[in-house]
Structure formats: structure tokens, C-alpha cells
Tab-separated table of C-alpha atoms in Angstrom:
chain	number	residue	atom	x	y	z
A	288	MET	CA	-55.941	-10.940	-11.311
A	289	THR	CA	-55.352	-8.591	-8.375
A	290	ASP	CA	-57.571	-8.319	-5.321
A	291	LYS	CA	-59.733	-5.225	-5.133
A	292	ILE	CA	-57.890	-2.603	-3.082
A	293	ASN	CA	-59.420	0.795	-2.376
A	294	ARG	CA	-56.667	2.477	-0.406
A	295	VAL	CA	-53.092	1.421	0.474
A	296	VAL	CA	-50.502	2.913	2.824
A	297	LEU	CA	-47.047	2.808	1.250
A	298	ALA	CA	-43.774	3.052	3.194
A	299	TYR	CA	-42.336	5.786	1.001
A	300	SER	CA	-38.863	7.338	0.875
A	301	GLY	CA	-39.297	9.403	-2.266
A	302	GLY	CA	-36.424	7.530	-3.888
A	303	LEU	CA	-36.535	5.794	-7.247
A	304	ASP	CA	-37.841	2.428	-6.052
A	305	THR	CA	-40.736	3.698	-3.933
A	306	SER	CA	-41.609	6.368	-6.503
A	307	VAL	CA	-42.014	3.615	-9.088
A	308	ILE	CA	-43.982	1.543	-6.578
A	309	LEU	CA	-46.362	4.456	-5.932
A	310	LYS	CA	-47.230	4.800	-9.616
A	311	TRP	CA	-47.335	1.013	-10.092
A	312	LEU	CA	-49.828	0.642	-7.232
A	313	GLN	CA	-52.052	3.338	-8.730
A	314	GLN	CA	-52.029	1.636	-12.126
A	315	THR	CA	-52.066	-2.025	-11.121
A	316	TYR	CA	-54.609	-1.855	-8.312
A	317	GLN	CA	-56.503	1.268	-9.445
A	318	CYS	CA	-56.359	2.380	-5.824
A	319	GLU	CA	-55.694	5.483	-3.790
A	320	VAL	CA	-52.174	5.598	-2.308
A	321	VAL	CA	-51.324	7.108	1.073
A	322	THR	CA	-47.615	7.720	1.619
A	323	PHE	CA	-45.791	7.380	4.929
A	324	THR	CA	-42.228	8.635	5.336
A	325	ALA	CA	-40.538	8.022	8.685
A	326	ASP	CA	-37.835	10.315	10.016
A	327	LEU	CA	-35.628	7.915	11.962
A	328	GLY	CA	-32.612	10.202	11.861
A	329	GLN	CA	-31.337	8.982	8.492
A	330	GLY	CA	-29.845	12.407	7.838
A	331	GLU	CA	-31.732	13.099	4.610
A	332	GLU	CA	-34.039	15.954	3.702
A	333	LEU	CA	-37.537	14.487	3.783
A	334	GLU	CA	-39.594	17.346	2.364
A	335	PRO	CA	-38.748	16.334	-1.245
A	336	ALA	CA	-40.742	13.172	-0.520
A	337	ARG	CA	-43.816	15.350	0.080
A	338	ARG	CA	-43.304	17.184	-3.216
A	339	LYS	CA	-42.827	13.957	-5.178
A	340	ALA	CA	-45.893	12.369	-3.616
A	341	GLN	CA	-48.001	15.408	-4.522
A	342	GLN	CA	-46.681	15.309	-8.070
A	343	ALA	CA	-47.784	11.674	-8.245
A	344	GLY	CA	-51.321	12.683	-7.328
A	345	VAL	CA	-51.357	11.850	-3.629
A	346	LYS	CA	-53.713	14.114	-1.690
A	347	PRO	CA	-51.921	16.473	0.746
A	348	GLU	CA	-53.889	15.037	3.678
A	349	HIS	CA	-52.687	11.572	2.685
A	350	ILE	CA	-48.981	12.410	2.852
A	351	PHE	CA	-47.539	11.542	6.256
A	352	ILE	CA	-43.989	12.563	7.215
A	353	ASP	CA	-43.463	11.702	10.883
A	354	ASP	CA	-40.535	12.533	13.150
A	355	LEU	CA	-40.089	9.273	15.067
A	356	ARG	CA	-36.527	9.818	16.292
A	357	GLU	CA	-37.239	9.990	20.019
A	358	GLU	CA	-39.694	7.094	19.914
A	359	PHE	CA	-37.220	5.066	17.867
A	360	VAL	CA	-34.375	5.424	20.368
A	361	ARG	CA	-36.475	5.386	23.543
A	362	ASP	CA	-38.822	2.495	22.757
A	363	TYR	CA	-36.772	0.360	20.373
A	364	VAL	CA	-33.021	1.040	20.432
A	365	PHE	CA	-32.656	1.424	24.212
A	366	PRO	CA	-34.674	-1.719	25.089
A	367	MET	CA	-32.531	-3.653	22.607
A	368	MET	CA	-29.357	-2.188	24.098
A	369	ARG	CA	-30.432	-3.276	27.598
A	370	ALA	CA	-30.091	-6.811	26.248
A	371	ASN	CA	-26.609	-6.096	24.779
A	372	ALA	CA	-28.032	-7.632	21.612
A	373	LEU	CA	-25.583	-8.687	18.899
A	374	TYR	CA	-26.652	-10.890	15.978
A	375	GLU	CA	-24.076	-13.614	15.323
A	376	GLY	CA	-21.841	-12.005	17.928
A	377	LEU	CA	-21.131	-8.804	15.973
A	378	TYR	CA	-24.085	-7.013	14.365
A	379	LEU	CA	-25.835	-4.308	16.417
A	380	LEU	CA	-29.107	-4.788	14.480
A	381	GLY	CA	-29.456	-1.247	13.176
A	382	THR	CA	-31.724	-2.097	10.241
A	383	SER	CA	-33.663	-4.791	12.097
A	384	ILE	CA	-34.710	-2.590	15.005
A	385	ALA	CA	-36.187	0.132	12.761
A	386	ARG	CA	-38.637	-2.128	10.952
A	387	PRO	CA	-41.146	-2.802	13.764
A	388	LEU	CA	-41.600	0.915	14.399
A	389	ILE	CA	-42.204	1.630	10.705
A	390	ALA	CA	-44.664	-1.275	10.536
A	391	LYS	CA	-46.490	-0.082	13.670
A	392	ARG	CA	-46.887	3.446	12.357
A	393	GLN	CA	-48.026	2.181	8.952
A	394	ILE	CA	-50.796	0.177	10.568
A	395	GLU	CA	-51.809	3.157	12.714
A	396	ILE	CA	-52.078	5.326	9.595
A	397	ALA	CA	-53.982	2.588	7.750
A	398	ARG	CA	-56.587	2.643	10.520
A	399	MET	CA	-56.705	6.454	10.526
A	400	VAL	CA	-57.391	6.720	6.786
A	401	GLY	CA	-59.458	3.567	6.376
A	402	ALA	CA	-56.932	1.753	4.181
A	403	ASP	CA	-57.392	-1.928	3.455
A	404	ALA	CA	-53.773	-2.615	2.485
A	405	VAL	CA	-50.159	-1.673	3.224
A	406	SER	CA	-47.136	-1.868	0.934
A	407	HIS	CA	-43.346	-1.793	1.217
A	408	GLY	CA	-40.364	-1.671	-1.127
A	409	ALA	CA	-38.371	-4.602	0.263
A	410	THR	CA	-37.197	-7.203	-2.234
A	411	GLY	CA	-38.037	-10.891	-2.198
A	412	LYS	CA	-34.455	-11.850	-1.365
A	413	GLY	CA	-33.951	-9.952	1.865
A	414	ASN	CA	-34.914	-9.961	5.518
A	415	ASP	CA	-36.864	-6.701	5.485
A	416	GLN	CA	-39.895	-8.158	3.704
A	417	VAL	CA	-40.207	-10.609	6.594
A	418	ARG	CA	-39.694	-7.970	9.278
A	419	PHE	CA	-42.252	-5.580	7.813
A	420	GLU	CA	-44.887	-8.200	7.201
A	421	LEU	CA	-44.553	-10.014	10.529
A	422	GLY	CA	-45.118	-6.604	12.119
A	423	TYR	CA	-48.145	-5.876	9.937
A	424	TYR	CA	-49.783	-9.216	10.631
A	425	ALA	CA	-49.083	-9.084	14.370
A	426	LEU	CA	-50.815	-5.699	14.652
A	427	ALA	CA	-53.516	-6.139	12.002
A	428	PRO	CA	-54.031	-9.864	11.323
A	429	ASP	CA	-56.404	-9.335	8.385
A	430	ILE	CA	-54.494	-6.552	6.590
A	431	LYS	CA	-53.701	-7.036	2.902
A	432	VAL	CA	-49.990	-6.740	2.125
A	433	ILE	CA	-48.699	-5.747	-1.308
A	434	ALA	CA	-45.018	-6.466	-1.984
A	435	PRO	CA	-44.366	-5.229	-5.559
A	436	TRP	CA	-40.922	-6.812	-5.858
A	437	ARG	CA	-42.622	-10.202	-5.503
A	438	GLU	CA	-45.308	-9.364	-8.070
A	439	TRP	CA	-44.035	-7.209	-10.926
A	440	ASP	CA	-41.733	-8.026	-13.842
A	441	LEU	CA	-39.292	-5.147	-13.222
A	442	THR	CA	-36.488	-7.555	-12.450
A	443	SER	CA	-33.502	-5.239	-12.925
A	444	ARG	CA	-32.489	-1.659	-12.260
A	445	THR	CA	-32.426	-1.062	-16.023
A	446	ARG	CA	-36.070	-2.166	-16.320
A	447	LEU	CA	-36.971	-0.023	-13.303
A	448	ILE	CA	-35.424	3.093	-14.865
A	449	GLU	CA	-37.081	2.383	-18.226
A	450	TRP	CA	-40.469	2.084	-16.521
A	451	ALA	CA	-39.833	5.315	-14.591
A	452	GLU	CA	-38.984	7.153	-17.810
A	453	GLN	CA	-42.099	5.845	-19.521
A	454	HIS	CA	-44.241	7.219	-16.686
A	455	GLN	CA	-42.431	10.565	-16.262
A	456	ILE	CA	-41.071	9.669	-12.821
A	457	GLU	CA	-38.170	11.824	-11.672
A	458	ILE	CA	-34.932	9.836	-11.711
A	459	PRO	CA	-32.080	11.095	-9.501
A	460	HIS	CA	-28.844	11.612	-11.414
A	461	ASN	CA	-26.964	9.093	-9.292
A	462	LYS	CA	-29.523	6.379	-10.128
A	463	ARG	CA	-28.704	6.368	-13.839
A	464	GLY	CA	-26.334	3.563	-14.578
A	465	GLU	CA	-25.539	0.826	-12.105
A	466	ALA	CA	-25.445	1.938	-8.482
A	467	PRO	CA	-22.231	0.683	-6.824
A	468	PHE	CA	-24.080	-0.490	-3.697
A	469	SER	CA	-27.377	0.004	-1.844
A	470	THR	CA	-27.737	1.626	1.559
A	471	ASP	CA	-30.159	1.873	4.456
A	472	ALA	CA	-29.735	4.488	7.176
A	473	ASN	CA	-31.266	5.603	10.444
A	474	MET	CA	-30.032	7.250	13.616
A	475	LEU	CA	-28.447	4.021	14.862
A	476	HIS	CA	-26.549	2.952	11.755
A	477	THR	CA	-25.910	2.905	8.033
A	478	SER	CA	-25.763	-0.400	6.173
A	479	SER	CA	-24.402	-0.981	2.676
A	480	GLU	CA	-24.623	-4.123	0.579
A	481	GLY	CA	-24.598	-5.441	-2.974
A	482	LEU	CA	-22.520	-5.083	-6.136
A	483	VAL	CA	-19.036	-3.816	-5.132
A	484	LEU	CA	-19.511	-5.560	-1.762
A	485	GLU	CA	-20.740	-8.923	-3.013
A	486	ASN	CA	-17.351	-10.681	-3.173
A	487	PRO	CA	-16.493	-11.372	0.488
A	488	TRP	CA	-12.759	-11.451	-0.318
A	489	ASP	CA	-12.670	-7.905	-1.716
A	490	GLU	CA	-11.915	-5.191	0.817
A	491	VAL	CA	-14.656	-2.609	1.280
A	492	PRO	CA	-13.740	0.489	-0.780
A	493	ASP	CA	-13.255	3.541	1.397
A	494	TYR	CA	-15.910	5.509	-0.510
A	495	VAL	CA	-18.580	3.147	0.811
A	496	TYR	CA	-18.167	4.532	4.329
A	497	SER	CA	-20.378	7.552	4.997
A	498	ARG	CA	-20.788	7.806	8.780
A	499	THR	CA	-17.207	7.490	10.034
A	500	VAL	CA	-13.802	8.855	9.146
A	501	ASN	CA	-11.104	6.321	8.325
A	502	PRO	CA	-9.601	5.352	11.707
A	503	GLU	CA	-6.149	6.006	10.207
A	504	ASP	CA	-7.197	9.637	9.654
A	505	ALA	CA	-8.878	10.062	13.055
A	506	PRO	CA	-7.351	12.450	15.647
A	507	ASP	CA	-3.954	11.475	17.001
A	508	GLN	CA	-5.081	12.353	20.526
A	509	PRO	CA	-7.586	10.127	22.380
A	510	GLU	CA	-10.785	11.618	23.778
A	511	THR	CA	-12.218	10.644	27.152
A	512	ILE	CA	-15.967	10.791	27.809
A	513	THR	CA	-18.434	9.676	30.472
A	514	ILE	CA	-21.939	8.252	30.097
A	515	ASP	CA	-24.409	8.138	33.000
A	516	PHE	CA	-26.997	5.374	33.262
A	517	GLU	CA	-30.270	4.984	35.152
A	518	ARG	CA	-32.231	1.711	35.128
A	519	GLY	CA	-30.077	0.475	32.264
A	520	ASP	CA	-30.608	3.476	29.967
A	521	GLY	CA	-28.161	6.253	29.136
A	522	VAL	CA	-29.283	9.624	30.521
A	523	ALA	CA	-26.244	11.926	30.304
A	524	LEU	CA	-23.036	12.528	28.339
A	525	ASN	CA	-20.119	14.162	30.159
A	526	GLY	CA	-22.513	15.054	32.970
A	527	VAL	CA	-25.038	16.806	30.722
A	528	GLY	CA	-28.547	15.282	30.776
A	529	MET	CA	-29.919	14.313	27.368
A	530	SER	CA	-32.966	12.681	25.827
A	531	PRO	CA	-32.420	9.229	24.265
A	532	ALA	CA	-32.225	10.557	20.686
A	533	SER	CA	-30.023	13.511	21.656
A	534	LEU	CA	-27.614	11.197	23.470
A	535	LEU	CA	-27.335	8.818	20.533
A	536	GLU	CA	-26.886	11.721	18.141
A	537	ALA	CA	-24.043	13.142	20.249
A	538	LEU	CA	-22.381	9.721	20.474
A	539	ASN	CA	-22.720	9.350	16.705
A	540	GLU	CA	-20.706	12.530	16.212
A	541	LEU	CA	-18.011	11.318	18.602
A	542	GLY	CA	-17.915	7.942	16.860
A	543	ARG	CA	-17.738	9.576	13.431
A	544	LYS	CA	-14.825	11.767	14.511
A	545	HIS	CA	-12.803	8.841	15.872
A	546	GLY	CA	-13.640	6.274	13.163
A	547	ILE	CA	-15.573	4.004	15.545
A	548	GLY	CA	-18.186	1.393	14.676
A	549	ARG	CA	-17.216	-0.078	11.294
A	550	LEU	CA	-18.139	-3.720	10.680
A	551	ASP	CA	-17.571	-5.917	7.615
A	552	LEU	CA	-19.835	-8.932	8.111
A	553	VAL	CA	-20.953	-12.037	6.249
A	554	GLU	CA	-24.232	-12.942	7.939
A	555	ASN	CA	-26.907	-15.601	7.654
A	556	ARG	CA	-30.138	-14.087	6.392
A	557	PHE	CA	-33.433	-15.422	7.721
A	558	VAL	CA	-34.502	-16.351	4.174
A	559	GLY	CA	-31.613	-18.817	3.956
A	560	MET	CA	-28.715	-17.233	2.074
A	561	LYS	CA	-25.487	-15.710	3.294
A	562	SER	CA	-24.927	-12.040	2.504
A	563	ARG	CA	-22.059	-9.621	2.993
A	564	GLY	CA	-22.791	-6.214	4.435
A	565	MET	CA	-20.859	-3.227	5.699
A	566	TYR	CA	-22.270	-1.570	8.795
A	567	GLU	CA	-21.405	1.698	10.488
A	568	THR	CA	-22.784	2.077	14.014
A	569	PRO	CA	-20.638	4.807	15.592
A	570	GLY	CA	-22.718	5.920	18.577
A	571	GLY	CA	-24.251	2.510	19.119
A	572	THR	CA	-20.829	0.872	19.409
A	573	ILE	CA	-19.779	3.335	22.111
A	574	TYR	CA	-23.089	2.962	23.930
A	575	HIS	CA	-23.036	-0.845	23.787
A	576	LEU	CA	-19.611	-1.026	25.445
A	577	ALA	CA	-20.561	1.588	28.023
A	578	HIS	CA	-23.683	-0.368	28.969
A	579	ARG	CA	-21.676	-3.528	29.431
A	580	GLY	CA	-19.248	-1.510	31.527
A	581	ILE	CA	-21.897	-0.360	34.011
A	582	GLU	CA	-23.401	-3.851	34.166
A	583	GLN	CA	-20.014	-5.246	35.192
A	584	ILE	CA	-20.294	-3.680	38.637
A	585	THR	CA	-24.073	-3.601	39.143
A	586	LEU	CA	-25.325	-6.991	37.929
A	587	ASP	CA	-25.031	-10.144	40.000
A	588	ARG	CA	-23.039	-12.920	38.325
A	589	GLY	CA	-26.057	-15.192	37.929
A	590	ALA	CA	-28.178	-12.477	36.352
A	591	ALA	CA	-25.336	-11.289	34.104
A	592	HIS	CA	-24.536	-14.778	32.849
A	593	LEU	CA	-28.195	-15.614	32.274
A	594	LYS	CA	-28.555	-12.400	30.262
A	595	ASP	CA	-25.606	-13.449	28.126
A	596	GLU	CA	-27.233	-16.836	27.528
A	597	LEU	CA	-30.543	-15.236	26.527
A	598	MET	CA	-28.974	-12.548	24.347
A	599	PRO	CA	-28.345	-14.642	21.177
A	600	ARG	CA	-31.964	-15.786	21.197
A	601	TYR	CA	-33.191	-12.215	21.717
A	602	ALA	CA	-30.938	-10.912	18.925
A	603	GLU	CA	-32.107	-13.621	16.541
A	604	LEU	CA	-35.753	-12.770	17.247
A	605	LEU	CA	-35.078	-9.131	16.369
A	606	TYR	CA	-33.072	-10.004	13.270
A	607	ASN	CA	-35.806	-12.324	12.019
A	608	GLY	CA	-38.598	-9.799	12.597
A	609	PHE	CA	-40.307	-11.130	15.729
A	610	TRP	CA	-40.323	-7.887	17.750
A	611	PHE	CA	-44.067	-8.224	18.416
A	612	SER	CA	-43.886	-11.902	19.387
A	613	PRO	CA	-44.756	-13.096	22.907
A	614	GLU	CA	-41.334	-14.702	23.320
A	615	ARG	CA	-39.545	-11.379	22.641
A	616	GLU	CA	-41.839	-9.658	25.119
A	617	MET	CA	-41.116	-12.359	27.707
A	618	LEU	CA	-37.385	-11.950	27.235
A	619	GLN	CA	-37.736	-8.161	27.369
A	620	ALA	CA	-39.565	-8.380	30.696
A	621	ALA	CA	-36.744	-10.457	32.177
A	622	ILE	CA	-34.076	-8.157	30.750
A	623	ASP	CA	-35.833	-5.006	31.969
A	624	HIS	CA	-36.207	-6.508	35.448
A	625	SER	CA	-32.441	-7.056	35.549
A	626	GLN	CA	-31.831	-3.356	34.858
A	627	ALA	CA	-33.486	-1.933	38.007
A	628	LYS	CA	-30.136	-1.283	39.733
A	629	VAL	CA	-28.043	-0.677	36.610
A	630	GLU	CA	-27.085	2.920	37.299
A	631	GLY	CA	-23.889	4.901	37.560
A	632	THR	CA	-21.170	6.370	35.378
A	633	VAL	CA	-18.835	4.793	32.839
A	634	ARG	CA	-15.672	6.470	31.548
A	635	LEU	CA	-14.462	5.581	28.059
A	636	LYS	CA	-11.490	6.415	25.876
A	637	LEU	CA	-12.055	6.885	22.139
A	638	TYR	CA	-9.058	6.541	19.841
A	639	LYS	CA	-8.621	5.668	16.160
A	640	GLY	CA	-11.502	3.232	15.783
A	641	SER	CA	-11.353	1.801	19.294
A	642	VAL	CA	-13.478	2.259	22.410
A	643	ASN	CA	-12.162	1.198	25.812
A	644	VAL	CA	-13.821	1.394	29.199
A	645	THR	CA	-11.352	3.029	31.595
A	646	GLY	CA	-13.535	3.385	34.670
A	647	ARG	CA	-16.936	2.715	36.158
A	648	LYS	CA	-18.665	3.727	39.409
A	649	SER	CA	-22.137	3.246	40.836
A	650	PRO	CA	-24.104	3.785	44.050
A	651	GLN	CA	-25.495	0.281	43.333
A	652	SER	CA	-22.080	-1.323	42.877
A	653	LEU	CA	-21.548	-4.938	43.951
A	654	TYR	CA	-17.791	-4.506	43.714
A	655	SER	CA	-16.124	-4.619	47.148
A	656	GLU	CA	-12.524	-3.478	47.422
A	657	LYS	CA	-12.547	-4.696	51.019
A	658	VAL	CA	-13.311	-8.261	49.916
A	659	VAL	CA	-11.164	-8.408	46.780
A	660	THR	CA	-8.037	-6.653	48.080
A	661	PHE	CA	-4.625	-8.358	48.057
A	662	GLU	CA	-3.841	-6.526	51.266
A	663	ASP	CA	-5.194	-7.376	54.713
A	664	ASP	CA	-8.964	-7.678	54.361
A	665	GLN	CA	-9.452	-7.751	58.151
A	666	GLY	CA	-11.562	-10.892	57.977
A	667	ALA	CA	-13.938	-9.812	55.189
A	668	TYR	CA	-13.071	-13.015	53.350
A	669	ASP	CA	-11.881	-16.190	55.041
A	670	GLN	CA	-9.543	-17.914	52.579
A	671	ARG	CA	-9.887	-21.201	54.506
A	672	ASP	CA	-13.490	-21.446	53.255
A	673	ALA	CA	-12.159	-22.043	49.734
A	674	ALA	CA	-10.795	-25.474	50.659
A	675	GLY	CA	-14.221	-26.979	51.299
A	676	PHE	CA	-15.678	-25.166	48.285
A	677	ILE	CA	-13.020	-26.672	46.036
A	678	LYS	CA	-13.332	-30.185	47.516
A	679	LEU	CA	-17.087	-30.296	47.026
A	680	ASN	CA	-16.762	-29.110	43.438
A	681	ALA	CA	-13.958	-31.590	42.828
A	682	LEU	CA	-15.804	-34.573	44.315
A	683	ARG	CA	-17.334	-35.838	41.062
A	684	LEU	CA	-14.073	-35.253	39.180
A	685	ARG	CA	-12.169	-37.304	41.755
A	686	LEU	CA	-14.710	-40.123	41.569
A	687	LEU	CA	-14.467	-40.118	37.783
A	688	GLY	CA	-10.703	-40.055	37.959
A	689	ARG	CA	-10.541	-43.036	40.313
A	690	ARG	CA	-12.900	-45.044	38.150
A	691	ASP	CA	-11.194	-44.299	34.826
A	692	ARG	CA	-7.577	-44.347	35.991
């Protein structure tokens, strides 16, 4: 027996799964469905989603297609990048960081249209169900959440296609038969997982990659670029000022051209299993290294090392879906405070899948050539001071050594 639902806001792509979900919600809950399609820079034409929703009986005023690209990069990607966040030391969290924004906008639309429920197409095996729903409940504690993959009996792609055919739902040609892998995309990354990628010993087939050229086929000449930062955020590429989304988009093109940002990862999902995924984060990989480059000369050692200690915790919170938690907000406040003087220019060389920082400069630099030089420092650093520094630090080691000798 299902709860009485009058109106539900569905996170809707217009693809096979969410098209089936739309019709299933209408039939199972006898409710009105409002569709929400987010443009996060996934590179797909979104207007077909409007047409499909209308064909399914959704009122035109209840079809929302929102361009969230600038908000996504400015308010989600850039704050995450200030933390240099990497999950399990490698993953730049491209899927994870998109979910809180989608959840936030869904709840906003639910309030606008008077919906009493929200719905998503995430499966019961993955992390996304957790990320979406933690966001929903944080922003609307009493909202009803409908997760069809945890309720219906369409347990295989074959059953899904059969159900779609029975209900005259348009099935894309490439969805007939077994899909070789599933993908998720936004402006920051593309992720692929499942089927041909499930055996962690098998090399990722080249046809899986969609955002980057094979590094072996990338240009034989390196390309040098500069990125300018202010308060920890990128503001210009090669001296040309850009908005957050425009900057990431330009870096994505550079990363694509040079085969940068590929990652084959076996990760620990929040729900308990290990999974193997292939990630392409071309612009984000360049940006991440550039940000670390400018921090090298503008952050004090204590602040930099503390940030590196906090980063795994921050990354895990994002991966697990706790963007709206007080602990993430606390960490973000500390991280953002550290970025006040993180400004300047980083020079990078891009070549056949690699990114290398080749220079950095800043009006806020803590780097002193006068102090560090191997030449005459004219008294800027008294080397005799090191003797007492070393003896004090060695005191406990000497006492231990004498006792245990």
C-alpha cells in the first residue's frame, strides 16, 4: 500500500530510466509529476527532455529545465577545490559534488509547486541515493522521498525495456540490448561504471573514454598556460578574466586536447561495497594542481599542513553526501579563512596526459629568496641558530637513547 501523494518532483533526464519512473509514479501513486532537469554542463541537448515530459502528460508549467552551470562551479566545485579534496587520495568527486545542488533545487521547486514528495532515479546499490536523500532531508525534514529502484520489481534492464514498450515509452536505439557501461556527466567530470568495467583486472576499453583523447595521440608539443587566483579561486586563464564556469569549460577543452584527467579507480562506496569506476576530469585535474601550486607560496606551513590533515575528512563527507551537515560547514569556514591571501599566478605545462607546475608568483608570497639562498644572505638567516633548534628537538631522543642503549 503506497502513501497518498498528490504531487512529486522528479529529477528527470529524459533518458530511459527516468522516463519509466515518470510513468510508474503516475500509475503507482496516481499523482501529478513535476519534472526537473538540471543543466550542469553535461554536454547533452536538454530540450528533448521537455518534449518527452509533455508527451507523458506533464503540464508545461510543471517542466523545469534550469541552467545551473555557474552556480554549480561557483558555489560547489570551487569551494571543494579550495580544500584540494580527493576521496581516497585520487578521486576529484565529480559526481558527489553535483548531488547537493540537484537536491537543493528539487526542494525549492517542490515548495514552489506545492509538492509533497520528491523522487530520483538512483539505484539501491549506489552512493547517489544517499547523497540525494541526505540533501532532501537536510533542507526539508518532513519531505516524502520516493526511490523507485527500491520499490518496484523491474530488476533488470530487460524488464525495464519490456515495461517501457508496454506503456509506449520511447526507447533510445542504444538502450536496446545490454548497455556496455553506465555514465554520469557534468561540467566537472564524466564517470563510467558497470558491465565491461566490473572486472578490476581488465583494462578500460578505449571506447569508454568520452572527454579526453588518448594521451598517446595527444599533441607532440607541450602547451604552457597560466591561471590567476584570487582568495583561492581561479579568475583568469592566460591573463583573460573568466567566470567560474567559463574557466572550467576552457580548462576542460585544454585537458581534452592533451589527454589529461583519466582515472581508473576501485573505491569504497558508502553503502559498503567496493566498486570500479573510470573517471575523466580534464579541467578539474589541471585546476587542482594549479591551486596547490599557488598555495605552495602563499600558505603558512602550519595552515597548509592542517588543511592537508582535514582534507580526507572533508572529501569523505562530500563523497558520503553530507554537504549540508554542520561539520562540512565548519570545515568549509576554516578552509575559506585560509584562502584570504591565496592569490597570484601559476604557470603549468600540459603534455600527453600530464600536468606540471613550472612557475608560481604572488604579491602575497611567503617565499623569500633572500632567506633561502645558497649565496651570501647578508645575515637574513643565522645558521648558528640551527644548533640550539636541533639540540632541543633531539633532547627526548637522546634521553631515550641513553635509557635503552
